Every structure is written in C-alpha cells, then in structure tokens.
Amino acid sequence: MDMSKIRLSMVSLGPSDWELVTIKALNRLKSVQAIAIPTKNKEGSFERSITFKIVDRLMQEYHFAKPLISVYTPMKFKHSDWLNQAQTLQEAVKEYGTIAFVTLGDAGVYSTVYYLLDIIKEQNPQLYERSEVIAGITSFSYASSKVKKPLCLGKSRLELIPLIGEEVPSTKIYMRPSVGMQTSSIKDEGEIYTFENLCFEGEHIQKSKISVVRKYMTLLIDFVKPAKGDVA
Ligand SMILES: C[S@@+](CC[C@H](N)C(=O)[O-])C[C@H]1O[C@@H](n2cnc3c(N)ncnc32)[C@H](O)[C@@H]1O
C-alpha cells in the first residue's frame, strides 16, 4: 500500500510509557494533520485521558503540535456509541485530510479500533481501503518484562482469557514450526491466515493455511469470528 494514500491511521500507543511508543507510531502522529483521542466525558475534556497524556508528552519531547479531536468513548460496549465514534472519525478525515486515532496497548487486543473499522468498512469502503493499523506493545508484554518472566518458553504456551464470566472461542496463533512440516493437523475454525517472513524480504501473507511450511519464520493465525453484535 502506498503510504501517501493512507487517510486514517489507527495508532497503538503501548502500555502508557511514552518511551514504549514505537518509532512508526511516533512518525505517524507527526505526519498526520490531526490526532483523534478517546475521552470518557461528553464535554471532550482531555484532562483524564491516558492516551492524551502520552500524545501530549510526545508532542513536547519531539517538538510538534497537532489539532486534537475528542472522540467520546463511554466504554459501554454499545453499537450506537461505536457508530458515533466512527462518524467523528469520518468527519475528521473530511476536515483534516489525514488523521490518527490512538489506542492503548496494541490495537489487536480488546481495542475499540476493530469495532470502528468494521463500521467504517461497511459505511465507507474507500476510507477503509485507505486506513491502516499500527501495532503496539501490549500491557502483558510490558508486565512480563517488569517481572522478568517469559509469557511462554520451551514447552509452554500463552492463553489470553477475558474475565467476562463466560467461555469464549479463541483466536489461535501457531508458531515455531519446522520447515517441511505438514499443517494438516492444524484446525481451521475461524479465518486462518499464513504469515511468512514478516518485515523481511519475501514477506508473504495469505488468507489460508499453507499446506507445507516453507520457512521457519512462519506464523499461522486462526482469527476467531466474534458473534455479530458481540459485546464485552
Ligand atoms: C480493553 S483491554 C485493552 C488491552 C490493550 N489493547 C493491550 O494491548 O494491552 C484493557 C485491559 O488490559 C489490561 N491492561 C491494560 N493496560 C494495563 C495497565 N497499564 N496495567 C494493567 N493492566 C492493563 C487490563 O486487564 C485492562 O482491563
């Protein structure tokens, strides 16, 4: 994707330490015309917003300033709230040309970002095509580093369990394959993708399961399909 075509960047800010913001996220915040920040109060005050504090610190440290747009985010998991937030973002893109919407941790982990992108994909497919998501450090990667304990090592694996009082299906990440390995034993329960050589020469992403592993640097992710109207 030609980066000059991007109009909406969903930017992960990491666990709240401004030094744990990626260079890519910082570069995007510096290059967009305005930054959209989730706020929990209707008045749009940034006073208690954690993401505002990170963005504000970055603007001071790196000497840049951008108009800030408040996106009222009550965290009630209501579709009507996400519709309003998606509308705010679409209006902001119209007004400013390019915007970044910021989120804590990584956008791929329980973030509003994908509720909003789903709505934008339906309402404004052109904007969806011109959007991107920038990855960030998760709260649990940071937690692991704080106590110097691995999240998974050797013959162990990582489980991520939402404390919502019910059993839920899992996205599954398969890693550490051996070259030449058949993938027939890997179940395809959601929407499985193969990722090879990410960020390296020959990066290859396909929307299916590769049948035989060609490279050690291969990840398969079977993305869970959340139920429509999914909450919490
Ligand atoms: C809506 S999820 C967002 C997760 C985030 N996108 C990430 O990548 O870590 C919020 C949950 O993440 C965990 N969390 C996020 N930031 C945290 C922090 N600074 N300290 C402890 N837990 C945190 C808590 O379990 C919290 O309830």
mmCIF file of C-alpha atoms and ligand atoms in Angstrom:
data_model
loop_
_atom_site.group_PDB
_atom_site.id
_atom_site.type_symbol
_atom_site.label_atom_id
_atom_site.label_comp_id
_atom_site.label_asym_id
_atom_site.label_seq_id
_atom_site.Cartn_x
_atom_site.Cartn_y
_atom_site.Cartn_z
ATOM 1 C CA MET A 1 0.000 0.000 0.000
ATOM 2 C CA ASP A 2 1.299 3.420 -0.989
ATOM 3 C CA MET A 3 1.544 5.268 2.361
ATOM 4 C CA SER A 4 0.623 8.578 0.729
ATOM 5 C CA LYS A 5 -2.873 7.112 0.203
ATOM 6 C CA ILE A 6 -3.474 6.490 3.926
ATOM 7 C CA ARG A 7 -6.119 8.801 5.406
ATOM 8 C CA LEU A 8 -6.874 7.097 8.715
ATOM 9 C CA SER A 9 -4.181 5.565 10.935
ATOM 10 C CA MET A 10 -5.213 3.505 13.933
ATOM 11 C CA VAL A 11 -2.168 4.009 16.127
ATOM 12 C CA SER A 12 -1.331 1.740 19.070
ATOM 13 C CA LEU A 13 0.471 3.655 21.812
ATOM 14 C CA GLY A 14 1.655 0.811 24.034
ATOM 15 C CA PRO A 15 1.077 0.410 27.766
ATOM 16 C CA SER A 16 1.362 4.150 28.666
ATOM 17 C CA ASP A 17 5.084 4.766 28.955
ATOM 18 C CA TRP A 18 5.861 7.272 26.185
ATOM 19 C CA GLU A 19 9.226 5.582 25.631
ATOM 20 C CA LEU A 20 7.396 2.381 24.707
ATOM 21 C CA VAL A 21 5.659 4.069 21.767
ATOM 22 C CA THR A 22 7.107 2.678 18.542
ATOM 23 C CA ILE A 23 9.020 4.888 16.127
ATOM 24 C CA LYS A 24 6.422 4.052 13.491
ATOM 25 C CA ALA A 25 3.587 5.258 15.742
ATOM 26 C CA LEU A 26 5.523 8.442 16.527
ATOM 27 C CA ASN A 27 6.212 9.071 12.849
ATOM 28 C CA ARG A 28 2.535 8.678 12.042
ATOM 29 C CA LEU A 29 1.494 11.081 14.823
ATOM 30 C CA LYS A 30 3.984 13.590 13.432
ATOM 31 C CA SER A 31 2.823 13.224 9.851
ATOM 32 C CA VAL A 32 -0.987 13.310 10.168
ATOM 33 C CA GLN A 33 -2.959 16.555 10.106
ATOM 34 C CA ALA A 34 -4.858 15.861 13.353
ATOM 35 C CA ILE A 35 -4.968 13.334 16.172
ATOM 36 C CA ALA A 36 -8.224 11.820 17.450
ATOM 37 C CA ILE A 37 -8.193 10.937 21.131
ATOM 38 C CA PRO A 38 -10.761 8.854 23.031
ATOM 39 C CA THR A 39 -12.279 10.664 26.019
ATOM 40 C CA LYS A 40 -14.666 9.321 28.626
ATOM 41 C CA ASN A 41 -16.576 12.551 29.176
ATOM 42 C CA LYS A 42 -19.143 14.129 26.859
ATOM 43 C CA GLU A 43 -17.568 17.569 27.194
ATOM 44 C CA GLY A 44 -14.481 16.205 25.423
ATOM 45 C CA SER A 45 -12.023 17.290 28.102
ATOM 46 C CA PHE A 46 -8.664 15.537 27.770
ATOM 47 C CA GLU A 47 -7.869 16.031 31.442
ATOM 48 C CA ARG A 48 -8.274 12.391 32.484
ATOM 49 C CA SER A 49 -7.379 10.775 29.180
ATOM 50 C CA ILE A 50 -4.345 8.440 29.377
ATOM 51 C CA THR A 51 -3.840 8.491 25.621
ATOM 52 C CA PHE A 52 -3.852 12.301 25.722
ATOM 53 C CA LYS A 53 -1.057 12.258 28.314
ATOM 54 C CA ILE A 54 1.082 10.060 26.053
ATOM 55 C CA VAL A 55 0.402 12.144 22.931
ATOM 56 C CA ASP A 56 0.994 15.381 24.843
ATOM 57 C CA ARG A 57 4.323 14.097 26.150
ATOM 58 C CA LEU A 58 5.372 13.005 22.655
ATOM 59 C CA MET A 59 4.471 16.439 21.258
ATOM 60 C CA GLN A 60 6.643 18.058 23.924
ATOM 61 C CA GLU A 61 9.565 15.644 23.579
ATOM 62 C CA TYR A 62 9.598 15.734 19.782
ATOM 63 C CA HIS A 63 8.520 19.377 19.286
ATOM 64 C CA PHE A 64 5.404 19.047 17.200
ATOM 65 C CA ALA A 65 1.795 20.121 17.657
ATOM 66 C CA LYS A 66 -1.408 18.872 16.052
ATOM 67 C CA PRO A 67 -5.069 19.752 16.423
ATOM 68 C CA LEU A 68 -6.633 17.234 18.806
ATOM 69 C CA ILE A 69 -10.105 15.817 18.213
ATOM 70 C CA SER A 70 -12.051 14.392 21.111
ATOM 71 C CA VAL A 71 -13.813 11.089 20.411
ATOM 72 C CA TYR A 72 -16.396 10.429 23.109
ATOM 73 C CA THR A 73 -15.823 6.809 24.142
ATOM 74 C CA PRO A 74 -18.057 5.801 27.066
ATOM 75 C CA MET A 75 -16.736 2.157 27.125
ATOM 76 C CA LYS A 76 -20.255 0.762 27.465
ATOM 77 C CA PHE A 77 -19.868 -1.616 24.503
ATOM 78 C CA LYS A 78 -22.886 -0.115 22.749
ATOM 79 C CA HIS A 79 -23.108 -0.260 18.975
ATOM 80 C CA SER A 80 -24.664 3.227 18.916
ATOM 81 C CA ASP A 81 -21.551 4.618 20.644
ATOM 82 C CA TRP A 82 -19.265 3.000 18.065
ATOM 83 C CA LEU A 83 -21.449 4.439 15.283
ATOM 84 C CA ASN A 84 -20.959 7.924 16.760
ATOM 85 C CA GLN A 85 -17.215 7.392 17.132
ATOM 86 C CA ALA A 86 -16.885 6.114 13.552
ATOM 87 C CA GLN A 87 -18.819 9.185 12.388
ATOM 88 C CA THR A 88 -16.499 11.509 14.327
ATOM 89 C CA LEU A 89 -13.501 9.880 12.633
ATOM 90 C CA GLN A 90 -15.034 10.111 9.165
ATOM 91 C CA GLU A 91 -15.892 13.790 9.688
ATOM 92 C CA ALA A 92 -12.368 14.439 10.950
ATOM 93 C CA VAL A 93 -10.854 12.830 7.838
ATOM 94 C CA LYS A 94 -13.074 15.088 5.699
ATOM 95 C CA GLU A 95 -11.983 18.171 7.625
ATOM 96 C CA TYR A 96 -8.258 17.461 8.055
ATOM 97 C CA GLY A 97 -7.355 15.053 5.259
ATOM 98 C CA THR A 98 -5.324 12.632 7.374
ATOM 99 C CA ILE A 99 -5.892 11.639 10.972
ATOM 100 C CA ALA A 100 -4.587 9.222 13.584
ATOM 101 C CA PHE A 101 -6.863 7.593 16.148
ATOM 102 C CA VAL A 102 -4.926 6.463 19.197
ATOM 103 C CA THR A 103 -5.457 3.431 21.408
ATOM 104 C CA LEU A 104 -3.659 1.928 24.404
ATOM 105 C CA GLY A 105 -1.533 -1.204 24.221
ATOM 106 C CA ASP A 106 -1.935 -2.941 20.897
ATOM 107 C CA ALA A 107 -4.964 -2.357 18.683
ATOM 108 C CA GLY A 108 -5.305 -6.104 18.103
ATOM 109 C CA VAL A 109 -6.098 -6.829 21.743
ATOM 110 C CA TYR A 110 -9.565 -5.816 23.002
ATOM 111 C CA SER A 111 -9.460 -2.375 21.461
ATOM 112 C CA THR A 112 -12.313 -0.259 20.100
ATOM 113 C CA VAL A 113 -10.300 0.062 16.912
ATOM 114 C CA TYR A 114 -11.812 -3.015 15.236
ATOM 115 C CA TYR A 115 -15.390 -2.146 16.178
ATOM 116 C CA LEU A 116 -14.797 1.192 14.452
ATOM 117 C CA LEU A 117 -13.013 -0.286 11.426
ATOM 118 C CA ASP A 118 -15.886 -2.772 10.925
ATOM 119 C CA ILE A 119 -18.357 0.116 10.790
ATOM 120 C CA ILE A 120 -16.128 2.185 8.509
ATOM 121 C CA LYS A 121 -15.655 -0.823 6.206
ATOM 122 C CA GLU A 122 -19.425 -1.010 5.790
ATOM 123 C CA GLN A 123 -20.208 2.720 5.611
ATOM 124 C CA ASN A 124 -17.180 3.983 3.769
ATOM 125 C CA PRO A 125 -15.251 1.201 1.979
ATOM 126 C CA GLN A 126 -12.987 3.724 0.262
ATOM 127 C CA LEU A 127 -11.818 5.096 3.592
ATOM 128 C CA TYR A 128 -11.388 1.549 4.922
ATOM 129 C CA GLU A 129 -9.074 0.813 1.992
ATOM 130 C CA ARG A 130 -7.135 3.928 2.906
ATOM 131 C CA SER A 131 -6.776 3.030 6.565
ATOM 132 C CA GLU A 132 -4.001 1.233 8.418
ATOM 133 C CA VAL A 133 -3.367 -0.204 11.874
ATOM 134 C CA ILE A 134 -0.042 0.351 13.601
ATOM 135 C CA ALA A 135 0.908 -2.348 16.097
ATOM 136 C CA GLY A 136 1.996 -1.586 19.656
ATOM 137 C CA ILE A 137 3.338 -3.199 22.794
ATOM 138 C CA THR A 138 0.636 -4.934 24.820
ATOM 139 C CA SER A 139 0.074 -4.437 28.536
ATOM 140 C CA PHE A 140 1.007 -8.079 29.152
ATOM 141 C CA SER A 141 4.277 -7.884 27.166
ATOM 142 C CA TYR A 142 5.169 -4.968 29.381
ATOM 143 C CA ALA A 143 4.013 -6.785 32.540
ATOM 144 C CA SER A 144 6.193 -9.771 31.611
ATOM 145 C CA SER A 145 9.220 -7.526 31.168
ATOM 146 C CA LYS A 146 8.617 -5.836 34.540
ATOM 147 C CA VAL A 147 8.978 -9.100 36.447
ATOM 148 C CA LYS A 148 11.472 -10.683 34.052
ATOM 149 C CA LYS A 149 9.240 -13.687 33.416
ATOM 150 C CA PRO A 150 8.525 -15.085 29.952
ATOM 151 C CA LEU A 151 4.940 -15.324 28.753
ATOM 152 C CA CYS A 152 5.783 -18.647 27.148
ATOM 153 C CA LEU A 153 9.009 -20.552 26.749
ATOM 154 C CA GLY A 154 10.050 -24.011 25.616
ATOM 155 C CA LYS A 155 7.183 -26.457 26.135
ATOM 156 C CA SER A 156 4.560 -23.969 27.275
ATOM 157 C CA ARG A 157 2.003 -21.719 25.634
ATOM 158 C CA LEU A 158 0.189 -18.472 26.268
ATOM 159 C CA GLU A 159 -3.524 -18.163 26.953
ATOM 160 C CA LEU A 160 -5.382 -14.871 26.965
ATOM 161 C CA ILE A 161 -8.595 -15.091 28.968
ATOM 162 C CA PRO A 162 -11.136 -12.267 29.238
ATOM 163 C CA LEU A 163 -12.683 -12.102 32.699
ATOM 164 C CA ILE A 164 -16.250 -11.768 31.474
ATOM 165 C CA GLY A 165 -17.718 -14.786 33.203
ATOM 166 C CA GLU A 166 -18.277 -16.943 30.140
ATOM 167 C CA GLU A 167 -16.451 -19.371 27.883
ATOM 168 C CA VAL A 168 -15.497 -17.768 24.594
ATOM 169 C CA PRO A 169 -13.850 -19.054 21.419
ATOM 170 C CA SER A 170 -10.128 -18.363 20.934
ATOM 171 C CA THR A 171 -8.020 -16.850 18.225
ATOM 172 C CA LYS A 172 -5.128 -19.278 17.900
ATOM 173 C CA ILE A 173 -1.575 -18.385 16.971
ATOM 174 C CA TYR A 174 0.653 -21.180 15.708
ATOM 175 C CA MET A 175 4.377 -20.549 15.734
ATOM 176 C CA ARG A 176 7.787 -22.273 15.843
ATOM 177 C CA PRO A 177 7.098 -24.736 13.009
ATOM 178 C CA SER A 178 9.798 -26.833 11.390
ATOM 179 C CA VAL A 179 10.494 -26.427 7.700
ATOM 180 C CA GLY A 180 8.772 -29.133 5.664
ATOM 181 C CA MET A 181 6.094 -29.702 8.314
ATOM 182 C CA GLN A 182 2.587 -30.587 7.058
ATOM 183 C CA THR A 183 -0.119 -28.318 8.508
ATOM 184 C CA SER A 184 -3.000 -30.792 8.077
ATOM 185 C CA SER A 185 -3.308 -31.268 11.853
ATOM 186 C CA ILE A 186 -3.892 -27.536 12.377
ATOM 187 C CA LYS A 187 -7.614 -26.898 12.599
ATOM 188 C CA ASP A 188 -9.158 -24.043 10.643
ATOM 189 C CA GLU A 189 -12.037 -22.963 12.897
ATOM 190 C CA GLY A 190 -12.235 -19.231 12.231
ATOM 191 C CA GLU A 191 -10.421 -17.367 9.486
ATOM 192 C CA ILE A 192 -6.909 -18.685 9.125
ATOM 193 C CA TYR A 193 -4.012 -16.730 7.639
ATOM 194 C CA THR A 194 -0.386 -17.646 6.949
ATOM 195 C CA PHE A 195 2.335 -15.046 7.544
ATOM 196 C CA GLU A 196 5.826 -15.730 6.205
ATOM 197 C CA ASN A 197 8.967 -13.627 6.658
ATOM 198 C CA LEU A 198 7.073 -10.659 8.169
ATOM 199 C CA CYS A 199 9.083 -7.448 7.735
ATOM 200 C CA PHE A 200 11.789 -9.360 5.800
ATOM 201 C CA GLU A 201 12.479 -9.737 2.136
ATOM 202 C CA GLY A 202 9.911 -12.102 0.670
ATOM 203 C CA GLU A 203 7.197 -11.185 3.180
ATOM 204 C CA HIS A 204 4.148 -13.202 2.219
ATOM 205 C CA ILE A 205 0.666 -13.107 3.735
ATOM 206 C CA GLN A 206 -2.063 -15.405 2.506
ATOM 207 C CA LYS A 207 -5.664 -15.788 3.569
ATOM 208 C CA SER A 208 -5.493 -19.555 4.012
ATOM 209 C CA LYS A 209 -3.389 -22.251 5.612
ATOM 210 C CA ILE A 210 -0.192 -23.074 3.801
ATOM 211 C CA SER A 211 -0.088 -26.881 3.394
ATOM 212 C CA VAL A 212 3.654 -27.364 3.949
ATOM 213 C CA VAL A 213 5.838 -24.980 5.956
ATOM 214 C CA ARG A 214 8.488 -23.429 3.719
ATOM 215 C CA LYS A 215 10.236 -21.144 6.178
ATOM 216 C CA TYR A 216 10.962 -21.161 9.904
ATOM 217 C CA MET A 217 9.724 -17.568 10.073
ATOM 218 C CA THR A 218 6.118 -18.629 9.609
ATOM 219 C CA LEU A 219 3.142 -17.793 11.789
ATOM 220 C CA LEU A 220 -0.382 -19.036 11.289
ATOM 221 C CA ILE A 221 -3.235 -17.194 12.955
ATOM 222 C CA ASP A 222 -6.733 -18.628 13.102
ATOM 223 C CA PHE A 223 -8.698 -15.458 13.840
ATOM 224 C CA VAL A 224 -11.835 -16.047 15.845
ATOM 225 C CA LYS A 225 -15.071 -14.890 14.280
ATOM 226 C CA PRO A 226 -16.884 -12.955 17.028
ATOM 227 C CA ALA A 227 -20.656 -13.222 17.033
ATOM 228 C CA LYS A 228 -22.497 -10.297 15.415
ATOM 229 C CA GLY A 229 -23.382 -7.679 17.995
ATOM 230 C CA ASP A 230 -20.575 -9.031 20.155
ATOM 231 C CA VAL A 231 -20.184 -7.114 23.397
ATOM 232 C CA ALA A 232 -17.608 -7.022 26.187
HETATM 233 C C1 LIG B 1 -9.665 -3.069 26.845
HETATM 234 S S1 LIG B 1 -8.236 -4.004 27.306
HETATM 235 C C2 LIG B 1 -7.039 -3.234 26.321
HETATM 236 C C3 LIG B 1 -5.795 -4.074 26.157
HETATM 237 C C4 LIG B 1 -4.728 -3.350 25.360
HETATM 238 N N1 LIG B 1 -5.151 -3.093 23.985
HETATM 239 C C5 LIG B 1 -3.414 -4.123 25.340
HETATM 240 O O1 LIG B 1 -2.860 -4.333 24.244
HETATM 241 O O2 LIG B 1 -2.932 -4.474 26.410
HETATM 242 C C6 LIG B 1 -7.958 -3.347 28.903
HETATM 243 C C7 LIG B 1 -7.385 -4.390 29.849
HETATM 244 O O3 LIG B 1 -5.987 -4.557 29.575
HETATM 245 C C8 LIG B 1 -5.263 -4.678 30.802
HETATM 246 N N2 LIG B 1 -4.404 -3.502 30.935
HETATM 247 C C9 LIG B 1 -4.257 -2.539 30.004
HETATM 248 N N3 LIG B 1 -3.374 -1.611 30.426
HETATM 249 C C10 LIG B 1 -2.968 -2.010 31.647
HETATM 250 C C11 LIG B 1 -2.071 -1.469 32.602
HETATM 251 N N4 LIG B 1 -1.437 -0.313 32.362
HETATM 252 N N5 LIG B 1 -1.876 -2.134 33.755
HETATM 253 C C12 LIG B 1 -2.509 -3.305 33.990
HETATM 254 N N6 LIG B 1 -3.371 -3.858 33.130
HETATM 255 C C13 LIG B 1 -3.600 -3.227 31.973
HETATM 256 C C14 LIG B 1 -6.301 -4.730 31.906
HETATM 257 O O4 LIG B 1 -6.644 -6.081 32.127
HETATM 258 C C15 LIG B 1 -7.452 -3.969 31.286
HETATM 259 O O5 LIG B 1 -8.671 -4.347 31.898
#
